Amino acid sequence: MSDIAIIGAGELGGSVAHVVARQNLAPTICLIDDAGRVAEGKALDISQAAPIEGFATMLSGVDGPGIRQEVHRPSSSPIERQAWNGPGMTV
């Protein structure tokens, strides 16, 4: 099994981490969020549920301000631009 990193430690990220941990799908889960303390706190909350809910997944939370999503556009041919943007949309 591989470790899992979840970007975003809000309501959705925390819920996904909790479900994945409860199902023991990975030995380690890392929550990554711009608000590092939030990610750390969420990981701690879920970890403290482990003895009660019976899972052994290790959780951690880290600050992730350096993580950026990059989207690369396809080449400039008209057909590829239409496929990228959908029908009827222009670049």
Tab-separated table of N, CA and C in Angstrom:
chain	number	residue	atom	x	y	z
A	1	MET	N	0.842	-1.190	0.000
A	1	MET	CA	0.000	0.000	0.000
A	1	MET	C	0.878	1.240	0.000
A	2	SER	N	0.375	2.291	-0.610
A	2	SER	CA	1.102	3.549	-0.705
A	2	SER	C	0.574	4.553	0.305
A	3	ASP	N	1.414	5.522	0.605
A	3	ASP	CA	0.969	6.623	1.447
A	3	ASP	C	0.063	7.524	0.622
A	4	ILE	N	-0.785	8.296	1.312
A	4	ILE	CA	-1.729	9.184	0.637
A	4	ILE	C	-1.507	10.608	1.138
A	5	ALA	N	-1.509	11.558	0.206
A	5	ALA	CA	-1.461	12.981	0.551
A	5	ALA	C	-2.765	13.604	0.082
A	6	ILE	N	-3.394	14.367	0.951
A	6	ILE	CA	-4.651	15.044	0.612
A	6	ILE	C	-4.396	16.538	0.698
A	7	ILE	N	-4.603	17.210	-0.431
A	7	ILE	CA	-4.389	18.660	-0.457
A	7	ILE	C	-5.688	19.344	-0.077
A	8	GLY	N	-5.640	20.055	1.012
A	8	GLY	CA	-6.817	20.732	1.560
A	8	GLY	C	-7.281	20.031	2.819
A	9	ALA	N	-7.275	20.743	3.920
A	9	ALA	CA	-7.665	20.159	5.201
A	9	ALA	C	-8.955	20.774	5.718
A	10	GLY	N	-9.800	21.209	4.805
A	10	GLY	CA	-11.097	21.760	5.196
A	10	GLY	C	-12.072	20.636	5.508
A	11	GLU	N	-13.350	20.938	5.381
A	11	GLU	CA	-14.383	19.931	5.684
A	11	GLU	C	-14.239	18.693	4.802
A	12	LEU	N	-14.073	18.906	3.498
A	12	LEU	CA	-13.980	17.774	2.578
A	12	LEU	C	-12.692	16.993	2.773
A	13	GLY	N	-11.561	17.682	2.821
A	13	GLY	CA	-10.274	17.004	3.003
A	13	GLY	C	-10.216	16.222	4.299
A	14	GLY	N	-10.733	16.808	5.380
A	14	GLY	CA	-10.759	16.116	6.666
A	14	GLY	C	-11.656	14.893	6.645
A	15	SER	N	-12.799	15.013	5.994
A	15	SER	CA	-13.729	13.874	5.901
A	15	SER	C	-13.138	12.742	5.070
A	16	VAL	N	-12.506	13.098	3.956
A	16	VAL	CA	-11.867	12.073	3.127
A	16	VAL	C	-10.758	11.384	3.909
A	17	ALA	N	-9.938	12.154	4.602
A	17	ALA	CA	-8.857	11.576	5.404
A	17	ALA	C	-9.410	10.629	6.468
A	18	HIS	N	-10.497	11.008	7.108
A	18	HIS	CA	-11.088	10.186	8.158
A	18	HIS	C	-11.616	8.872	7.586
A	19	VAL	N	-12.304	8.938	6.461
A	19	VAL	CA	-12.843	7.722	5.834
A	19	VAL	C	-11.713	6.800	5.385
A	20	VAL	N	-10.689	7.373	4.757
A	20	VAL	CA	-9.555	6.570	4.292
A	20	VAL	C	-8.843	5.921	5.483
A	21	ALA	N	-8.685	6.676	6.557
A	21	ALA	CA	-8.028	6.138	7.755
A	21	ALA	C	-8.852	5.008	8.371
A	22	ARG	N	-10.164	5.210	8.495
A	22	ARG	CA	-11.022	4.175	9.091
A	22	ARG	C	-10.998	2.881	8.302
A	23	GLN	N	-10.814	2.983	6.988
A	23	GLN	CA	-10.798	1.788	6.155
A	23	GLN	C	-9.400	1.204	6.002
A	24	ASN	N	-8.397	1.808	6.681
A	24	ASN	CA	-7.013	1.339	6.618
A	24	ASN	C	-6.532	1.153	5.183
A	25	LEU	N	-6.820	2.134	4.321
A	25	LEU	CA	-6.432	2.052	2.920
A	25	LEU	C	-4.978	2.445	2.679
A	26	ALA	N	-4.359	3.079	3.643
A	26	ALA	CA	-2.962	3.500	3.509
A	26	ALA	C	-2.326	3.501	4.897
A	27	PRO	N	-1.020	3.226	4.970
A	27	PRO	CA	-0.373	3.258	6.283
A	27	PRO	C	-0.206	4.672	6.828
A	28	THR	N	-0.091	5.655	5.922
A	28	THR	CA	0.122	7.039	6.328
A	28	THR	C	-0.693	7.978	5.449
A	29	ILE	N	-1.316	8.974	6.079
A	29	ILE	CA	-2.039	10.021	5.356
A	29	ILE	C	-1.452	11.353	5.799
A	30	CYS	N	-1.157	12.205	4.809
A	30	CYS	CA	-0.641	13.535	5.104
A	30	CYS	C	-1.635	14.566	4.578
A	31	LEU	N	-2.148	15.399	5.458
A	31	LEU	CA	-3.016	16.508	5.073
A	31	LEU	C	-2.138	17.724	4.789
A	32	ILE	N	-2.337	18.343	3.640
A	32	ILE	CA	-1.542	19.508	3.245
A	32	ILE	C	-2.494	20.681	3.059
A	33	ASP	N	-2.181	21.799	3.719
A	33	ASP	CA	-3.054	22.960	3.619
A	33	ASP	C	-2.227	24.229	3.797
A	34	ASP	N	-2.665	25.313	3.148
A	34	ASP	CA	-1.991	26.598	3.323
A	34	ASP	C	-1.984	27.023	4.784
A	35	ALA	N	-3.043	26.696	5.487
A	35	ALA	CA	-3.117	26.959	6.919
A	35	ALA	C	-2.592	25.711	7.628
A	36	GLY	N	-1.288	25.622	7.766
A	36	GLY	CA	-0.638	24.421	8.294
A	36	GLY	C	-1.161	23.971	9.648
A	37	ARG	N	-1.464	24.911	10.506
A	37	ARG	CA	-1.967	24.557	11.842
A	37	ARG	C	-3.328	23.862	11.747
A	38	VAL	N	-4.125	24.236	10.758
A	38	VAL	CA	-5.420	23.589	10.556
A	38	VAL	C	-5.205	22.136	10.160
A	39	ALA	N	-4.269	21.899	9.247
A	39	ALA	CA	-3.969	20.537	8.802
A	39	ALA	C	-3.443	19.694	9.964
A	40	GLU	N	-2.566	20.282	10.770
A	40	GLU	CA	-2.031	19.562	11.930
A	40	GLU	C	-3.138	19.219	12.926
A	41	GLY	N	-4.013	20.166	13.187
A	41	GLY	CA	-5.106	19.938	14.131
A	41	GLY	C	-6.088	18.888	13.647
A	42	LYS	N	-6.420	18.926	12.360
A	42	LYS	CA	-7.335	17.940	11.786
A	42	LYS	C	-6.717	16.550	11.862
A	43	ALA	N	-5.415	16.443	11.538
A	43	ALA	CA	-4.723	15.148	11.617
A	43	ALA	C	-4.714	14.629	13.053
A	44	LEU	N	-4.492	15.515	14.007
A	44	LEU	CA	-4.496	15.117	15.419
A	44	LEU	C	-5.879	14.640	15.853
A	45	ASP	N	-6.916	15.359	15.457
A	45	ASP	CA	-8.289	14.959	15.804
A	45	ASP	C	-8.609	13.563	15.279
A	46	ILE	N	-8.259	13.317	14.021
A	46	ILE	CA	-8.552	12.004	13.426
A	46	ILE	C	-7.709	10.926	14.107
A	47	SER	N	-6.443	11.222	14.383
A	47	SER	CA	-5.561	10.252	15.050
A	47	SER	C	-6.095	9.866	16.425
A	48	GLN	N	-6.679	10.814	17.134
A	48	GLN	CA	-7.199	10.529	18.462
A	48	GLN	C	-8.439	9.647	18.427
A	49	ALA	N	-9.065	9.526	17.271
A	49	ALA	CA	-10.220	8.631	17.119
A	49	ALA	C	-9.785	7.189	16.837
A	50	ALA	N	-8.509	6.984	16.499
A	50	ALA	CA	-8.020	5.655	16.102
A	50	ALA	C	-8.283	4.562	17.136
A	51	PRO	N	-7.996	4.767	18.410
A	51	PRO	CA	-8.239	3.683	19.372
A	51	PRO	C	-9.720	3.309	19.499
A	52	ILE	N	-10.588	4.297	19.349
A	52	ILE	CA	-12.023	4.046	19.484
A	52	ILE	C	-12.579	3.380	18.228
A	53	GLU	N	-12.128	3.869	17.053
A	53	GLU	CA	-12.658	3.362	15.800
A	53	GLU	C	-11.860	2.176	15.251
A	54	GLY	N	-10.737	1.861	15.870
A	54	GLY	CA	-9.985	0.666	15.526
A	54	GLY	C	-9.197	0.722	14.233
A	55	PHE	N	-8.539	1.844	13.943
A	55	PHE	CA	-7.664	1.884	12.770
A	55	PHE	C	-6.248	2.247	13.198
A	56	ALA	N	-5.289	1.894	12.335
A	56	ALA	CA	-3.885	2.083	12.678
A	56	ALA	C	-3.170	3.059	11.747
A	57	THR	N	-3.895	3.770	10.914
A	57	THR	CA	-3.291	4.706	9.972
A	57	THR	C	-2.664	5.874	10.729
A	58	MET	N	-1.441	6.239	10.345
A	58	MET	CA	-0.760	7.387	10.931
A	58	MET	C	-1.143	8.623	10.122
A	59	LEU	N	-1.433	9.731	10.802
A	59	LEU	CA	-1.805	10.965	10.120
A	59	LEU	C	-0.873	12.095	10.506
A	60	SER	N	-0.629	12.980	9.540
A	60	SER	CA	0.155	14.178	9.818
A	60	SER	C	-0.431	15.328	9.017
A	61	GLY	N	-0.121	16.530	9.446
A	61	GLY	CA	-0.580	17.719	8.749
A	61	GLY	C	0.578	18.659	8.527
A	62	VAL	N	0.678	19.216	7.336
A	62	VAL	CA	1.785	20.120	7.026
A	62	VAL	C	1.275	21.371	6.327
A	63	ASP	N	2.090	22.412	6.435
A	63	ASP	CA	1.818	23.677	5.776
A	63	ASP	C	2.237	23.540	4.315
A	64	GLY	N	1.387	23.950	3.390
A	64	GLY	CA	1.699	23.771	1.980
A	64	GLY	C	1.603	25.005	1.127
A	65	PRO	N	2.158	26.170	1.534
A	65	PRO	CA	2.001	27.359	0.708
A	65	PRO	C	2.768	27.292	-0.601
A	66	GLY	N	3.757	26.431	-0.706
A	66	GLY	CA	4.549	26.346	-1.927
A	66	GLY	C	3.922	25.476	-2.995
A	67	ILE	N	2.822	24.810	-2.680
A	67	ILE	CA	2.197	23.918	-3.646
A	67	ILE	C	1.291	24.738	-4.538
A	68	ARG	N	1.493	24.608	-5.821
A	68	ARG	CA	0.679	25.340	-6.786
A	68	ARG	C	0.187	24.373	-7.850
A	69	GLN	N	-1.014	24.570	-8.279
A	69	GLN	CA	-1.574	23.757	-9.354
A	69	GLN	C	-1.230	24.433	-10.670
A	70	GLU	N	-0.692	23.650	-11.593
A	70	GLU	CA	-0.379	24.185	-12.903
A	70	GLU	C	-1.196	23.453	-13.948
A	71	VAL	N	-1.803	24.213	-14.821
A	71	VAL	CA	-2.567	23.637	-15.918
A	71	VAL	C	-1.871	24.049	-17.202
A	72	HIS	N	-1.505	23.064	-17.993
A	72	HIS	CA	-0.834	23.347	-19.253
A	72	HIS	C	-1.838	23.238	-20.389
A	73	ARG	N	-1.915	24.275	-21.171
A	73	ARG	CA	-2.820	24.290	-22.303
A	73	ARG	C	-2.227	23.447	-23.426
A	74	PRO	N	-3.089	22.846	-24.233
A	74	PRO	CA	-2.596	22.119	-25.398
A	74	PRO	C	-2.037	23.089	-26.439
A	75	SER	N	-1.483	22.551	-27.504
A	75	SER	CA	-0.895	23.402	-28.532
A	75	SER	C	-1.944	24.327	-29.132
A	76	SER	N	-1.502	25.172	-30.030
A	76	SER	CA	-2.382	26.229	-30.515
A	76	SER	C	-3.235	25.849	-31.719
A	77	SER	N	-3.328	24.577	-32.074
A	77	SER	CA	-4.167	24.240	-33.219
A	77	SER	C	-5.642	24.467	-32.860
A	78	PRO	N	-6.458	24.915	-33.810
A	78	PRO	CA	-7.874	25.201	-33.521
A	78	PRO	C	-8.637	23.981	-33.007
A	79	ILE	N	-8.314	22.810	-33.509
A	79	ILE	CA	-9.023	21.597	-33.074
A	79	ILE	C	-8.718	21.301	-31.610
A	80	GLU	N	-7.448	21.410	-31.238
A	80	GLU	CA	-7.080	21.156	-29.842
A	80	GLU	C	-7.637	22.220	-28.915
A	81	ARG	N	-7.690	23.472	-29.352
A	81	ARG	CA	-8.280	24.527	-28.514
A	81	ARG	C	-9.751	24.239	-28.273
A	82	GLN	N	-10.476	23.802	-29.309
A	82	GLN	CA	-11.899	23.494	-29.140
A	82	GLN	C	-12.072	22.312	-28.207
A	83	ALA	N	-11.219	21.291	-28.300
A	83	ALA	CA	-11.307	20.136	-27.408
A	83	ALA	C	-11.034	20.557	-25.971
A	84	TRP	N	-10.087	21.482	-25.787
A	84	TRP	CA	-9.729	21.933	-24.443
A	84	TRP	C	-10.853	22.752	-23.816
A	85	ASN	N	-11.454	23.655	-24.617
A	85	ASN	CA	-12.444	24.586	-24.095
A	85	ASN	C	-13.880	24.101	-24.214
A	86	GLY	N	-14.107	23.101	-25.022
A	86	GLY	CA	-15.451	22.631	-25.241
A	86	GLY	C	-16.054	23.307	-26.465
A	87	PRO	N	-17.101	22.724	-27.023
A	87	PRO	CA	-17.698	23.277	-28.224
A	87	PRO	C	-18.269	24.667	-27.985
A	88	GLY	N	-18.061	25.528	-28.956
A	88	GLY	CA	-18.643	26.863	-28.888
A	88	GLY	C	-17.865	27.852	-28.048
A	89	MET	N	-16.745	27.446	-27.471
A	89	MET	CA	-15.964	28.350	-26.639
A	89	MET	C	-14.708	28.751	-27.401
A	90	THR	N	-14.257	29.959	-27.196
A	90	THR	CA	-13.057	30.436	-27.885
A	90	THR	C	-11.997	30.776	-26.864
A	91	VAL	N	-10.765	30.792	-27.353
A	91	VAL	CA	-9.629	31.128	-26.490
A	91	VAL	C	-9.292	32.582	-26.664
